[in-house]
C-alpha cells in the first residue's frame, strides 16, 4: 500500500499580515460553515481514488486553521478519518496562531479528536515587532498558547519564527531565538522575511527599515549555531528539531512523495500528476473545480525537482545518483566550504544553503537540464 499525505487548506485569518501572499481571507461565520461542507464534499470525492493509499500525515494549514474553531476542525478531522485509511501513528498537524489558541478546553478537544501535533505562528517575541508586520497576537499570548497546548497533550509542538523583520537588529533576533528556545518546542522553523510583490510590505518597503541580505545571512547563521547549542538538529534549510521530531508531512514534499491538497490554492502531487486548485473561494464553495495548474511533469522536470529538493535537506543527495558533471560542481562547492560529502551523500552546509539557488542552477546547467 502506497503512503500518502493530506493537506487541508483553511483560507481564513483574523487580519492580513503585511508580508503575506498566502491565500487567506477575512473570517466570516457563514462562509466558514459553508467551507467545512465544501471541504467534506471534496474529501469524499477523492475517497475512491486514494483507497489503496495509507495516509501517514495530515496537515491543516492556512490561513489560520485555528480561526475555524474547534468544533468545525473536529468535524473536518472526522471526515478525514471516515474517508481515508489513516496509518497507525500518523502525524496529524494543526497550524494555529497564538491568539486563537487561548482556549485550553478547545485545544483538549482537538487533541482528543486525533490531532497529534500543533504548529504555532510565534514569529517574534517582541510585541512592537509583531505589530509592525500586522500580527494580531502578543508574546504573552504565545506563552499561554504553548502552556495550553502542552496541558492539552500536544508535546509535539512547533514554533515558527521570522528573521529580517522591519527594524530588527541582531540583538533582537537573538532575544527572539532565546525566548523561543525557552519555551522548549520539539520543533522550530526559522524563515527569512521575503518581500513578495503585491503585498503591503512590498509597497512600503522603501519606508520600512529592512535588514539587508548580509544582515539576514548573519541572522540565519546565528540561528543555526544557537539552535545546535540548544540541542536542535537542523534537518532542512529552515527547519530544526529535537531528535525524531522532524515534520513528517513537510518531509514528504522534499522527498517527492505523494500528497493530496484540499481547498482553494492547495497543491497536489498524486498518481504522477501535479495540480493546484485556483485561489477562488466562491468557485470552491459552488463545487466548481477550477485548476490553476495541472500537468504531468516530465522525467526531466522530476529530476530537476529531486535534486533541488534533496539539496534543501541536511541529509542531501546520494552522490551515486548524480552524473559526474554535477558531482564536480559540488566538489568545487566543498572546496569553498559550501558543501560536504558524508557517507556517500552530498549536502550543502549552512553557508551553502544561503546560496543554494545559484548552486542548484549551476548543477542543473552542468547536467544539461
Ligand atoms: S496569519 Fe499567516 S496566513 Fe494569515 S495573513 Fe498572517 S501570514 Fe498570512
Coordinates of C-alpha atoms and ligand atoms in Angstrom, one line a residue:
X1 CA 0.0 0.0 0.0
X2 CA 1.4 3.4 -1.0
X3 CA 1.8 6.1 1.6
X4 CA 0.0 9.5 1.2
X5 CA -0.1 12.9 2.9
X6 CA -3.2 15.1 3.0
X7 CA -3.0 18.9 3.1
X8 CA -6.2 20.7 4.2
X9 CA -6.2 24.4 3.5
X10 CA -8.1 26.8 5.7
X11 CA -8.2 30.2 4.0
X12 CA -9.4 32.4 6.8
X13 CA -7.4 34.9 9.0
X14 CA -8.3 37.5 11.6
X15 CA -6.3 40.1 9.8
X16 CA -3.9 40.2 6.9
X17 CA -0.2 40.4 7.8
X18 CA 1.7 42.9 5.7
X19 CA 4.1 40.3 4.2
X20 CA 1.5 37.6 3.5
X21 CA 1.0 36.2 0.0
X22 CA -0.8 33.0 1.1
X23 CA -4.4 32.6 0.1
X24 CA -6.3 33.9 3.1
X25 CA -9.5 36.0 3.5
X26 CA -11.2 37.7 6.4
X27 CA -13.1 35.4 8.7
X28 CA -16.9 35.1 8.0
X29 CA -19.0 32.7 10.1
X30 CA -21.4 31.9 7.2
X31 CA -18.6 31.2 4.7
X32 CA -16.6 29.2 7.2
X33 CA -19.6 26.9 7.8
X34 CA -20.1 26.6 4.0
X35 CA -16.4 25.9 3.6
X36 CA -16.5 22.9 6.0
X37 CA -19.3 21.4 3.9
X38 CA -17.4 22.0 0.7
X39 CA -14.2 20.5 2.1
X40 CA -16.1 17.5 3.3
X41 CA -17.5 17.0 -0.2
X42 CA -14.1 17.2 -1.7
X43 CA -12.7 14.7 0.8
X44 CA -15.5 12.3 -0.1
X45 CA -15.0 12.8 -3.8
X46 CA -11.3 11.7 -3.6
X47 CA -12.0 8.7 -1.3
X48 CA -12.1 6.1 -4.0
X49 CA -9.0 7.3 -5.8
X50 CA -7.0 7.2 -2.6
X51 CA -8.5 3.9 -1.4
X52 CA -5.2 2.0 -2.0
X53 CA -3.2 4.5 0.0
X54 CA -2.3 4.6 3.6
X55 CA -2.3 8.2 5.0
X56 CA 0.6 8.8 7.3
X57 CA 0.5 12.6 7.6
X58 CA -2.4 15.1 7.6
X59 CA -1.6 18.8 7.7
X60 CA -4.2 21.6 8.4
X61 CA -2.6 24.8 7.2
X62 CA -3.6 28.2 6.1
X63 CA -4.6 30.9 6.5
X64 CA -5.2 30.2 10.1
X65 CA -6.9 26.9 10.8
X66 CA -7.4 27.7 14.4
X67 CA -9.8 30.5 13.5
X68 CA -12.2 27.9 12.1
X69 CA -13.0 26.9 15.7
X70 CA -12.5 23.5 17.4
X71 CA -16.0 22.2 16.6
X72 CA -15.6 22.7 12.8
X73 CA -12.0 21.4 12.9
X74 CA -13.1 18.3 14.8
X75 CA -15.9 17.7 12.2
X76 CA -13.3 18.0 9.4
X77 CA -10.9 15.6 11.0
X78 CA -13.7 13.2 11.5
X79 CA -14.4 13.4 7.7
X80 CA -10.8 12.7 7.1
X81 CA -11.0 9.6 9.3
X82 CA -14.2 8.4 7.6
X83 CA -12.9 8.7 4.1
X84 CA -9.2 7.8 4.3
X85 CA -7.2 4.9 5.7
X86 CA -5.1 6.7 8.4
X87 CA -2.0 4.7 9.3
X88 CA -1.4 3.9 13.0
X89 CA 0.9 6.6 14.5
X90 CA 0.1 9.1 11.7
X91 CA 1.2 12.7 12.2
X92 CA -1.8 15.0 12.3
X93 CA -0.8 18.6 12.4
X94 CA -2.8 21.7 13.1
X95 CA -1.4 25.2 12.4
X96 CA -2.6 27.8 14.9
X97 CA -2.0 31.4 15.7
X98 CA -1.3 32.2 19.4
X99 CA -4.4 34.5 19.7
X100 CA -6.7 31.6 18.7
X101 CA -5.1 29.1 20.9
X102 CA -6.1 30.7 24.2
X103 CA -8.9 28.3 25.0
X104 CA -7.4 25.3 26.8
X105 CA -10.6 23.3 26.5
X106 CA -10.8 23.8 22.8
X107 CA -7.2 22.5 22.4
X108 CA -8.1 19.5 24.6
X109 CA -11.0 18.7 22.3
X110 CA -8.7 18.9 19.2
X111 CA -6.1 16.6 20.8
X112 CA -8.8 14.2 21.8
X113 CA -10.2 14.3 18.2
X114 CA -6.9 13.0 17.0
X115 CA -4.6 15.9 16.2
X116 CA -1.1 14.9 17.3
X117 CA 1.0 18.0 16.6
X118 CA 0.5 21.7 16.8
X119 CA 2.5 24.4 14.9
X120 CA 2.2 27.9 16.4
X121 CA 2.9 31.1 14.4
X122 CA 5.0 32.8 17.0
X123 CA 7.1 34.8 14.5
X124 CA 8.7 37.2 17.2
X125 CA 8.8 37.6 21.0
X126 CA 8.6 41.4 20.6
X127 CA 5.2 43.0 20.6
X128 CA 6.4 46.1 18.7
X129 CA 7.9 43.8 16.0
X130 CA 4.7 41.8 15.8
X131 CA 2.6 44.9 15.3
X132 CA 4.9 46.3 12.7
X133 CA 4.2 43.3 10.4
X134 CA 0.4 43.2 11.2
X135 CA 0.4 40.2 13.5
X136 CA -2.5 40.5 15.9
X137 CA -1.1 38.4 18.8
X138 CA 1.3 39.3 21.6
X139 CA 4.2 37.4 23.1
X140 CA 2.2 36.8 26.3
X141 CA -0.4 35.0 24.1
X142 CA 2.3 32.9 22.6
X143 CA 3.5 31.8 26.0
X144 CA -0.1 31.0 27.1
X145 CA -0.8 29.1 23.8
X146 CA 2.3 26.9 24.4
X147 CA 1.1 26.2 28.0
X148 CA -2.4 25.4 26.9
X149 CA -1.2 23.2 24.1
X150 CA 1.1 21.3 26.5
X151 CA -1.7 20.9 29.0
X152 CA -3.9 19.5 26.2
X153 CA -1.3 16.9 25.5
X154 CA 0.4 18.4 22.5
X155 CA 4.0 17.6 23.3
X156 CA 4.8 17.6 19.6
X157 CA 4.8 21.3 19.3
X158 CA 6.4 23.5 16.7
X159 CA 7.1 27.3 16.7
X160 CA 7.6 29.4 13.6
X161 CA 9.9 32.4 13.7
X162 CA 10.8 35.0 11.1
X163 CA 14.1 36.8 10.9
X164 CA 14.9 40.0 8.9
X165 CA 11.7 41.8 10.2
X166 CA 11.5 45.6 9.8
X167 CA 13.9 47.4 12.1
X168 CA 15.1 44.0 13.5
X169 CA 18.6 44.1 15.0
X170 CA 20.8 41.1 15.5
X171 CA 20.3 41.5 19.3
X172 CA 16.5 41.5 18.9
X173 CA 16.8 38.3 16.7
X174 CA 19.0 36.7 19.4
X175 CA 16.4 37.6 22.0
X176 CA 13.6 36.1 19.9
X177 CA 15.5 32.8 19.5
X178 CA 16.3 32.7 23.2
X179 CA 12.6 33.3 24.0
X180 CA 11.5 30.5 21.6
X181 CA 14.1 28.1 22.9
X182 CA 13.0 28.9 26.5
X183 CA 9.5 27.6 25.5
X184 CA 11.2 24.2 24.7
X185 CA 9.3 23.3 21.5
X186 CA 10.1 20.0 19.9
X187 CA 10.5 21.7 16.5
X188 CA 11.3 25.2 15.2
X189 CA 11.1 26.7 11.8
X190 CA 13.1 29.9 11.0
X191 CA 12.2 31.7 7.8
X192 CA 13.8 34.9 6.4
X193 CA 11.3 37.6 5.7
X194 CA 10.6 37.7 1.9
X195 CA 9.3 40.8 0.3
X196 CA 6.7 39.4 -2.2
X197 CA 5.4 41.6 -4.9
X198 CA 1.7 42.6 -4.4
X199 CA 1.9 42.6 -0.6
X200 CA 1.6 45.8 1.5
X201 CA 5.1 45.1 2.6
X202 CA 6.3 45.4 -1.0
X203 CA 4.5 48.7 -1.4
X204 CA 6.1 50.1 1.8
X205 CA 9.5 48.5 1.5
X206 CA 11.1 51.9 0.9
X207 CA 9.8 53.3 4.2
X208 CA 10.5 50.3 6.4
X209 CA 14.0 49.7 7.7
X210 CA 14.5 46.1 6.5
X211 CA 17.7 44.3 7.3
X212 CA 19.7 43.7 4.1
X213 CA 20.7 40.4 2.7
X214 CA 24.0 40.3 4.6
X215 CA 22.3 41.0 7.9
X216 CA 19.7 38.3 7.1
X217 CA 22.5 35.9 6.4
X218 CA 24.2 36.6 9.7
X219 CA 20.9 36.1 11.5
X220 CA 20.4 32.8 9.8
X221 CA 23.9 31.6 10.6
X222 CA 23.5 32.7 14.2
X223 CA 20.2 30.6 14.4
X224 CA 21.9 27.5 13.0
X225 CA 24.7 27.8 15.7
X226 CA 22.5 28.8 18.6
X227 CA 19.9 26.1 17.9
X228 CA 22.6 23.4 17.6
X229 CA 23.9 24.5 21.1
X230 CA 20.4 24.2 22.4
X231 CA 20.2 20.6 21.2
X232 CA 18.2 21.1 18.0
X233 CA 19.2 19.2 14.9
X234 CA 18.9 21.0 11.6
X235 CA 17.3 18.8 9.0
X236 CA 16.4 21.2 6.3
X237 CA 17.3 24.8 5.3
X238 CA 14.7 26.4 7.6
X239 CA 13.8 23.5 10.0
X240 CA 15.2 22.3 13.3
X241 CA 14.0 19.7 15.7
X242 CA 14.7 17.6 18.8
X243 CA 15.8 14.1 17.8
X244 CA 13.0 12.2 16.0
X245 CA 10.7 15.3 15.8
X246 CA 11.1 16.3 12.2
X247 CA 7.9 17.2 10.4
X248 CA 6.9 14.1 8.6
X249 CA 4.4 16.0 6.4
X250 CA 6.9 18.6 5.1
X251 CA 9.5 15.9 4.6
X252 CA 7.1 14.3 2.1
X253 CA 7.4 17.4 -0.1
X254 CA 11.2 17.3 -0.1
X255 CA 11.2 13.5 -0.9
X256 CA 8.7 14.0 -3.8
X257 CA 6.2 11.6 -2.0
X258 CA 2.6 11.7 -3.0
X259 CA 0.2 14.2 -1.3
X260 CA -3.3 15.4 -2.0
X261 CA -4.3 19.1 -1.2
X262 CA -7.9 20.2 -0.4
X263 CA -9.2 23.7 -0.6
X264 CA -8.6 26.7 -2.9
X265 CA -5.0 27.2 -3.6
X266 CA -4.0 23.7 -2.4
X267 CA -1.4 21.8 -4.4
X268 CA -1.3 18.0 -5.1
X269 CA 1.2 15.6 -6.4
X270 CA -0.8 12.4 -7.0
X271 CA -0.7 9.5 -9.4
X272 CA 2.1 11.1 -11.4
X273 CA 0.1 14.3 -11.9
X274 CA 0.7 17.7 -10.3
X275 CA -2.3 20.0 -9.9
X276 CA -3.4 23.0 -7.8
X277 CA -6.9 24.4 -7.2
X278 CA -7.5 28.1 -8.1
X279 CA -7.4 30.6 -5.3
X280 CA -11.1 31.2 -5.6
X281 CA -13.2 30.5 -2.6
X282 CA -16.5 31.3 -4.3
X283 CA -15.9 28.8 -7.1
X284 CA -14.8 26.2 -4.4
X285 CA -18.0 26.8 -2.4
X286 CA -20.0 26.2 -5.6
X287 CA -18.2 22.9 -6.1
X288 CA -16.6 24.2 -9.3
X289 CA -13.3 22.5 -9.9
X290 CA -11.0 25.3 -11.3
X291 CA -7.4 24.3 -11.6
X292 CA -4.7 27.0 -11.6
X293 CA -2.2 24.3 -12.6
X294 CA -2.5 20.8 -13.9
X295 CA 0.3 18.9 -15.6
X296 CA 2.2 15.6 -15.8
X297 CA 5.8 16.6 -15.0
X298 CA 8.3 15.2 -17.5
X299 CA 11.1 12.9 -16.2
X300 CA 13.5 15.9 -16.7
X301 CA 11.3 18.1 -14.5
X302 CA 11.1 15.4 -11.9
X303 CA 14.9 15.0 -11.9
X304 CA 15.4 18.8 -11.5
X305 CA 13.0 18.8 -8.6
X306 CA 14.6 15.7 -7.0
X307 CA 18.0 17.5 -6.9
X308 CA 16.6 20.9 -5.9
X309 CA 14.5 19.4 -3.0
X310 CA 17.1 17.0 -1.8
X311 CA 19.7 19.8 -1.6
X312 CA 17.3 21.7 0.8
X313 CA 17.8 18.9 3.3
X314 CA 20.8 18.4 5.6
X315 CA 21.0 14.7 4.5
X316 CA 21.4 15.9 0.9
X317 CA 21.5 13.7 -2.2
X318 CA 23.2 10.3 -2.9
X319 CA 26.4 11.1 -4.8
X320 CA 26.0 7.9 -6.9
X321 CA 22.7 9.2 -8.3
X322 CA 24.3 12.3 -9.7
X323 CA 26.3 12.4 -13.0
X324 CA 29.9 13.4 -12.9
X325 CA 29.3 16.9 -14.0
X326 CA 27.0 17.6 -11.1
X327 CA 29.4 16.0 -8.6
X328 CA 32.2 18.2 -10.0
X329 CA 30.1 21.3 -9.1
X330 CA 29.5 20.0 -5.6
X331 CA 33.2 19.2 -5.2
X332 CA 34.1 22.8 -6.1
X333 CA 31.5 24.0 -3.5
X334 CA 33.0 21.6 -1.0
X335 CA 36.4 23.3 -1.5
X336 CA 34.8 26.6 -0.6
X337 CA 33.0 25.3 2.5
X338 CA 29.6 25.4 0.8
X339 CA 29.0 21.6 0.5
X340 CA 30.2 18.4 2.2
X341 CA 30.4 14.8 1.2
X342 CA 29.4 12.4 4.0
X343 CA 28.6 8.7 3.9
X344 CA 28.0 8.9 0.1
X345 CA 25.7 11.9 0.3
X346 CA 26.4 15.4 -0.9
X347 CA 24.8 18.1 1.2
X348 CA 25.0 21.9 1.4
X349 CA 26.5 23.5 4.5
X350 CA 24.6 26.3 6.3
X351 CA 26.7 28.8 4.2
X352 CA 25.9 26.8 1.2
X353 CA 22.2 27.0 2.0
X354 CA 22.5 30.8 1.8
X355 CA 23.5 30.5 -1.9
X356 CA 21.6 27.3 -2.7
X357 CA 19.7 28.8 -5.7
X358 CA 22.8 29.7 -7.8
X359 CA 24.4 26.4 -6.8
X360 CA 21.4 24.4 -7.9
X361 CA 21.2 26.4 -11.2
X362 CA 24.9 25.6 -11.8
X363 CA 24.3 21.9 -11.1
X364 CA 21.3 21.7 -13.4
X365 CA 23.2 23.5 -16.2
X366 CA 26.2 21.2 -15.7
X367 CA 23.8 18.3 -16.2
X368 CA 22.3 19.9 -19.3
X369 CA 18.8 20.2 -17.7
Ligands
LIG1 S1 -1.7 34.7 9.8 FE1 -0.5 33.6 8.2 S2 -1.9 33.2 6.5 FE2 -2.9 34.7 7.9 S3 -2.4 36.7 7.0 FE3 -0.8 36.3 8.5 S4 0.8 35.3 7.4 FE4 -1.0 35.2 6.1

